[in-house]
Amino acid sequence: MLDTENPNEGKEFFADWLNGQGIDLDIDFTISRTSRSEGNGKLFDPFLHIDMVQGIETNIIADLYSHFDTSAETLSRLCWHTEDGIPVEQLAAFQVAYNPENRTIILPHHNANGEIVGLYERTFDLLRDDVKQMFIEWEQDIYTPLISRQIYAAPKSKYMPLLKSEKYRTKTKPCWSFPNGQNLYGLHKAKEAIAEKGMAIVFEGAKSVMLAHAYGYPYAVATHTFGASLGQLALLAQAGAAEIILAFDRQYRGTEGNEWEKYEKRTRGLSERVDMLSFSRIVDTGSLLRYKDAPIDQGKEVFQQLFDNREVLKKMW
């Protein structure tokens, strides 16, 4: 039984696995169970040792990248980053690449030593829910086996672990996934600044981290999910962060209702479960951000304002 808050997630996980989708078979579902720590009254010690995720062999990375395009000319033409104003230099620094075979963006994830531990692919194809909706609009609500295969062949989300070629694929490891709860995107670039400033900004996505570094916030990392595992917080504490600044996307419209309750649980609730660290959050209950925006999506000045006015959740020092 998968330890998830949504009972349908387990079904979706196995549906993806049966259809060969790039799911993360390395996810440690016990992390999420531990992170909730409901009712036991114990606070998590962020200085507990977390084993570093091992990097992929360098010769394999070289082989994979020989099929990608990392030229400045190609990267400069990608709308994926130009719409957000991310400099090409940041793409190169984070080893972003273009996959011409699939017409996708390749996002490598590094461990704290800078070794690539996994590869994610950003697709621009129609997502599974969009394909399903398309058939519904065509009044094909009774799915034939052919239509069902078309639906499940579509990617479930924009970002998925890159599927391995036949050369590297195994039954238990069909994609270049990694245990996300034990790693942080951008920590290899941010660790020195985290140690120097004593703080870390935690975003959801890679693009936010690249923008933050470009805007002069080099102590930014991302969890690649709405929230953070306790293992990820431990990595930040061990890097020298005394204050954790939660900068999740604006997944709420106001300060009432289920959306806000979920946001509170992922921010204030998280801070209450961790010992010895100060927590603050970047939150916008006004009109600086749009619904679903990351705190940095509206430019440097807006982010600076939100950062300066961040809300203290817990102060330890």
XYZ file of C-alpha atoms in Angstrom:
317
model
C 0.000 0.000 0.000
C 1.502 3.345 -1.019
C 1.559 5.914 1.763
C -0.131 8.824 -0.019
C -2.807 11.301 1.031
C -4.850 10.637 -2.122
C -6.037 6.992 -2.379
C -6.119 7.291 -6.180
C -2.368 7.961 -6.295
C -1.614 4.290 -5.701
C -3.809 3.267 -8.632
C -2.224 5.892 -10.852
C 1.266 4.775 -9.814
C 0.660 1.181 -10.903
C -1.214 2.254 -14.042
C 1.833 4.267 -15.044
C 4.145 1.364 -14.253
C 2.085 -1.064 -16.348
C 2.086 1.367 -19.251
C 5.829 1.969 -19.121
C 5.635 5.562 -17.972
C 8.635 7.232 -16.373
C 7.652 6.871 -12.755
C 10.136 7.134 -9.925
C 10.542 3.601 -8.650
C 13.049 4.804 -6.066
C 10.561 6.879 -4.063
C 10.809 6.061 -0.373
C 7.173 6.195 0.654
C 8.144 5.698 4.297
C 9.567 9.230 4.252
C 6.133 10.780 3.792
C 4.715 8.619 6.592
C 7.502 9.667 8.953
C 7.281 13.310 7.931
C 3.731 13.632 9.142
C 4.675 12.470 12.658
C 1.061 12.733 13.689
C 0.317 12.385 17.353
C 3.700 11.261 18.641
C 4.780 14.703 19.886
C 8.374 14.219 18.710
C 10.188 16.845 16.664
C 12.441 15.822 13.807
C 16.156 16.413 14.324
C 17.363 18.056 11.082
C 20.961 17.162 11.850
C 20.364 13.450 11.433
C 22.668 12.077 8.753
C 21.154 11.722 5.273
C 23.082 9.583 2.804
C 23.913 11.419 -0.410
C 22.242 10.028 -3.528
C 24.911 8.401 -5.656
C 25.710 9.952 -9.014
C 25.309 8.188 -12.356
C 28.615 7.003 -13.817
C 30.331 9.764 -15.791
C 30.768 7.607 -18.889
C 27.009 6.979 -18.961
C 26.283 10.697 -18.598
C 28.695 11.417 -21.465
C 26.908 8.826 -23.614
C 23.474 10.258 -22.820
C 24.543 13.839 -23.436
C 26.052 12.882 -26.797
C 22.429 12.604 -27.996
C 21.396 15.997 -26.588
C 21.995 19.521 -27.842
C 23.621 21.858 -25.328
C 24.763 24.577 -27.736
C 24.144 28.177 -26.689
C 22.480 28.781 -30.062
C 19.849 26.093 -29.457
C 19.324 26.920 -25.783
C 18.805 30.602 -26.606
C 15.892 29.699 -28.908
C 13.943 27.639 -26.382
C 10.688 29.345 -25.370
C 10.745 27.245 -22.186
C 13.107 29.720 -20.539
C 12.868 32.904 -22.617
C 9.266 33.481 -21.479
C 10.525 33.635 -17.891
C 13.676 35.601 -18.625
C 16.135 32.922 -17.504
C 19.586 33.727 -18.952
C 21.141 31.101 -21.203
C 24.148 31.139 -18.890
C 21.967 29.701 -16.116
C 20.803 26.866 -18.373
C 24.409 26.018 -19.136
C 25.394 26.224 -15.459
C 22.684 23.705 -14.535
C 23.484 21.500 -17.574
C 20.052 21.889 -19.156
C 19.858 20.303 -22.606
C 17.518 19.879 -25.567
C 16.548 16.373 -26.676
C 15.948 16.604 -30.461
C 14.611 13.038 -30.699
C 11.673 13.734 -28.358
C 11.614 17.538 -28.784
C 11.843 17.917 -25.013
C 13.921 19.755 -22.412
C 16.303 17.671 -20.298
C 16.699 18.752 -16.668
C 19.480 16.954 -14.800
C 19.361 16.708 -11.015
C 22.641 16.824 -9.107
C 23.655 15.742 -5.643
C 25.492 18.147 -3.338
C 28.812 17.187 -4.951
C 27.557 18.151 -8.408
C 27.173 14.603 -9.736
C 24.088 13.967 -11.881
C 21.773 11.570 -10.020
C 18.753 11.640 -12.344
C 17.358 13.129 -15.529
C 13.916 14.620 -15.961
C 12.256 15.433 -19.256
C 9.942 18.375 -19.829
C 7.422 17.439 -22.501
C 5.347 19.787 -24.640
C 2.899 17.088 -25.776
C -0.722 17.000 -24.678
C -1.025 15.611 -21.162
C -3.138 12.579 -20.291
C -6.000 14.600 -18.813
C -6.072 16.801 -21.922
C -6.227 13.779 -24.228
C -8.992 12.257 -22.107
C -10.950 15.511 -22.259
C -10.496 15.626 -26.018
C -12.150 12.216 -26.419
C -14.962 13.265 -24.089
C -15.607 16.330 -26.238
C -15.715 14.050 -29.271
C -18.401 12.071 -27.403
C -16.113 9.070 -27.167
C -16.855 8.542 -23.496
C -16.916 4.766 -23.940
C -13.237 4.047 -24.327
C -12.186 1.296 -26.709
C -8.883 -0.509 -26.034
C -7.289 1.640 -28.769
C -8.501 4.894 -27.238
C -7.441 3.754 -23.750
C -3.940 3.027 -25.043
C -3.797 6.478 -26.630
C -4.819 8.077 -23.355
C -2.285 6.174 -21.238
C 0.445 6.693 -23.819
C 0.171 10.441 -23.179
C 2.420 11.823 -20.417
C 0.770 12.204 -17.030
C 2.618 15.417 -16.213
C 4.884 17.979 -17.849
C 7.940 16.719 -15.979
C 8.723 13.005 -15.878
C 11.892 10.976 -15.344
C 13.575 10.305 -18.690
C 12.926 6.775 -19.918
C 16.048 4.701 -20.383
C 17.023 3.330 -23.759
C 17.129 -0.443 -24.184
C 20.853 -0.271 -23.519
C 20.385 0.799 -19.899
C 16.849 -0.304 -19.006
C 16.120 -2.942 -16.384
C 12.825 -4.340 -15.149
C 13.161 -2.536 -11.838
C 14.665 0.651 -13.250
C 13.029 1.713 -16.545
C 13.878 5.404 -16.190
C 16.580 7.791 -14.916
C 14.762 8.438 -11.642
C 16.190 8.943 -8.166
C 14.895 9.205 -4.570
C 13.631 12.777 -4.738
C 13.005 13.012 -0.984
C 16.741 12.591 -0.347
C 17.933 15.247 -2.778
C 17.444 18.939 -3.542
C 17.588 20.565 -6.949
C 20.396 23.108 -7.115
C 22.030 22.300 -3.774
C 25.396 21.803 -5.488
C 25.209 25.437 -6.666
C 23.678 26.836 -3.469
C 25.567 25.128 -0.646
C 28.345 27.717 -0.295
C 25.884 30.619 -0.217
C 23.670 28.726 2.256
C 26.638 28.273 4.582
C 27.579 31.949 4.225
C 24.078 33.430 4.681
C 22.711 30.829 7.078
C 19.470 30.607 5.142
C 17.948 28.683 2.254
C 15.004 29.502 -0.009
C 12.985 26.411 -0.934
C 11.049 26.622 -4.205
C 9.042 23.950 -5.969
C 10.633 24.051 -9.426
C 13.935 24.262 -11.266
C 13.040 27.408 -13.201
C 12.478 29.289 -9.946
C 15.933 28.262 -8.735
C 17.589 29.448 -11.953
C 15.761 32.774 -11.779
C 16.682 33.204 -8.113
C 20.359 32.651 -8.888
C 20.119 35.140 -11.757
C 18.426 37.689 -9.438
C 21.115 37.429 -6.777
C 19.678 34.787 -4.448
C 22.244 31.986 -4.814
C 21.005 30.166 -1.709
C 17.904 28.836 -3.507
C 16.994 25.174 -4.042
C 13.884 23.269 -5.141
C 12.075 20.147 -3.945
C 10.194 19.498 -7.214
C 6.998 19.026 -5.272
C 4.500 21.095 -3.302
C 6.164 20.651 0.077
C 9.402 19.215 1.411
C 10.508 15.956 2.977
C 12.263 15.919 6.317
C 15.290 14.460 4.572
C 15.475 17.506 2.318
C 15.318 19.838 5.317
C 18.105 17.839 6.956
C 20.268 18.386 3.873
C 19.748 22.157 4.236
C 20.512 22.126 7.958
C 23.714 20.204 7.310
C 24.643 22.717 4.613
C 24.481 25.461 7.250
C 20.924 26.824 7.000
C 19.532 28.166 10.266
C 16.449 29.662 8.556
C 14.347 27.808 5.992
C 12.327 30.127 3.745
C 9.430 28.242 2.167
C 8.625 29.709 -1.255
C 6.024 27.334 -2.664
C 3.717 28.236 -5.539
C 0.569 30.208 -4.781
C -1.699 27.158 -4.548
C -4.504 29.175 -2.933
C -6.889 31.948 -3.936
C -7.537 33.319 -0.455
C -7.024 32.531 3.219
C -10.073 30.290 3.553
C -11.115 26.913 2.198
C -9.390 23.648 1.385
C -6.623 25.202 -0.711
C -5.476 27.447 2.121
C -5.735 24.597 4.649
C -3.483 22.490 2.433
C -1.005 25.360 2.103
C -0.990 25.816 5.882
C -0.292 22.110 6.371
C 2.604 22.173 3.901
C 4.168 25.292 5.454
C 3.190 26.011 9.060
C 2.600 22.331 9.714
C 6.045 21.484 8.394
C 7.744 24.073 10.598
C 6.000 22.698 13.685
C 7.444 19.228 13.114
C 11.109 20.251 12.851
C 13.390 21.116 15.743
C 16.245 23.671 15.928
C 15.495 25.549 12.674
C 13.760 28.868 12.086
C 11.060 28.905 9.422
C 9.458 31.656 7.373
C 7.298 31.591 4.270
C 6.817 33.780 1.232
C 3.076 34.218 0.975
C 0.896 36.570 -1.091
C -2.675 37.139 0.023
C -2.999 40.217 -2.173
C -2.584 40.662 -5.915
C 1.176 40.509 -6.505
C 0.976 36.943 -7.775
C -1.493 35.069 -9.922
C -3.051 31.777 -8.876
C -0.456 28.974 -9.283
C 2.434 31.449 -9.708
C 5.763 30.715 -8.097
C 6.793 33.649 -5.859
C 9.450 34.638 -8.405
C 7.278 34.480 -11.536
C 6.395 38.189 -11.588
C 9.939 39.479 -11.715
C 12.764 40.552 -9.460
C 11.087 43.572 -7.838
C 7.955 41.647 -6.851
C 10.030 38.799 -5.462
C 12.207 41.224 -3.494
C 9.067 42.724 -1.949
C 7.667 39.301 -1.058
C 11.025 38.150 0.287
C 11.482 41.231 2.490
C 7.945 40.837 3.874
C 8.094 37.082 4.421
C 6.043 35.749 7.300
C 7.872 34.286 10.289
C 6.501 30.857 11.235
C 9.014 29.909 13.904
C 12.070 31.767 15.187
C 14.750 29.797 16.968
C 17.659 32.231 17.063
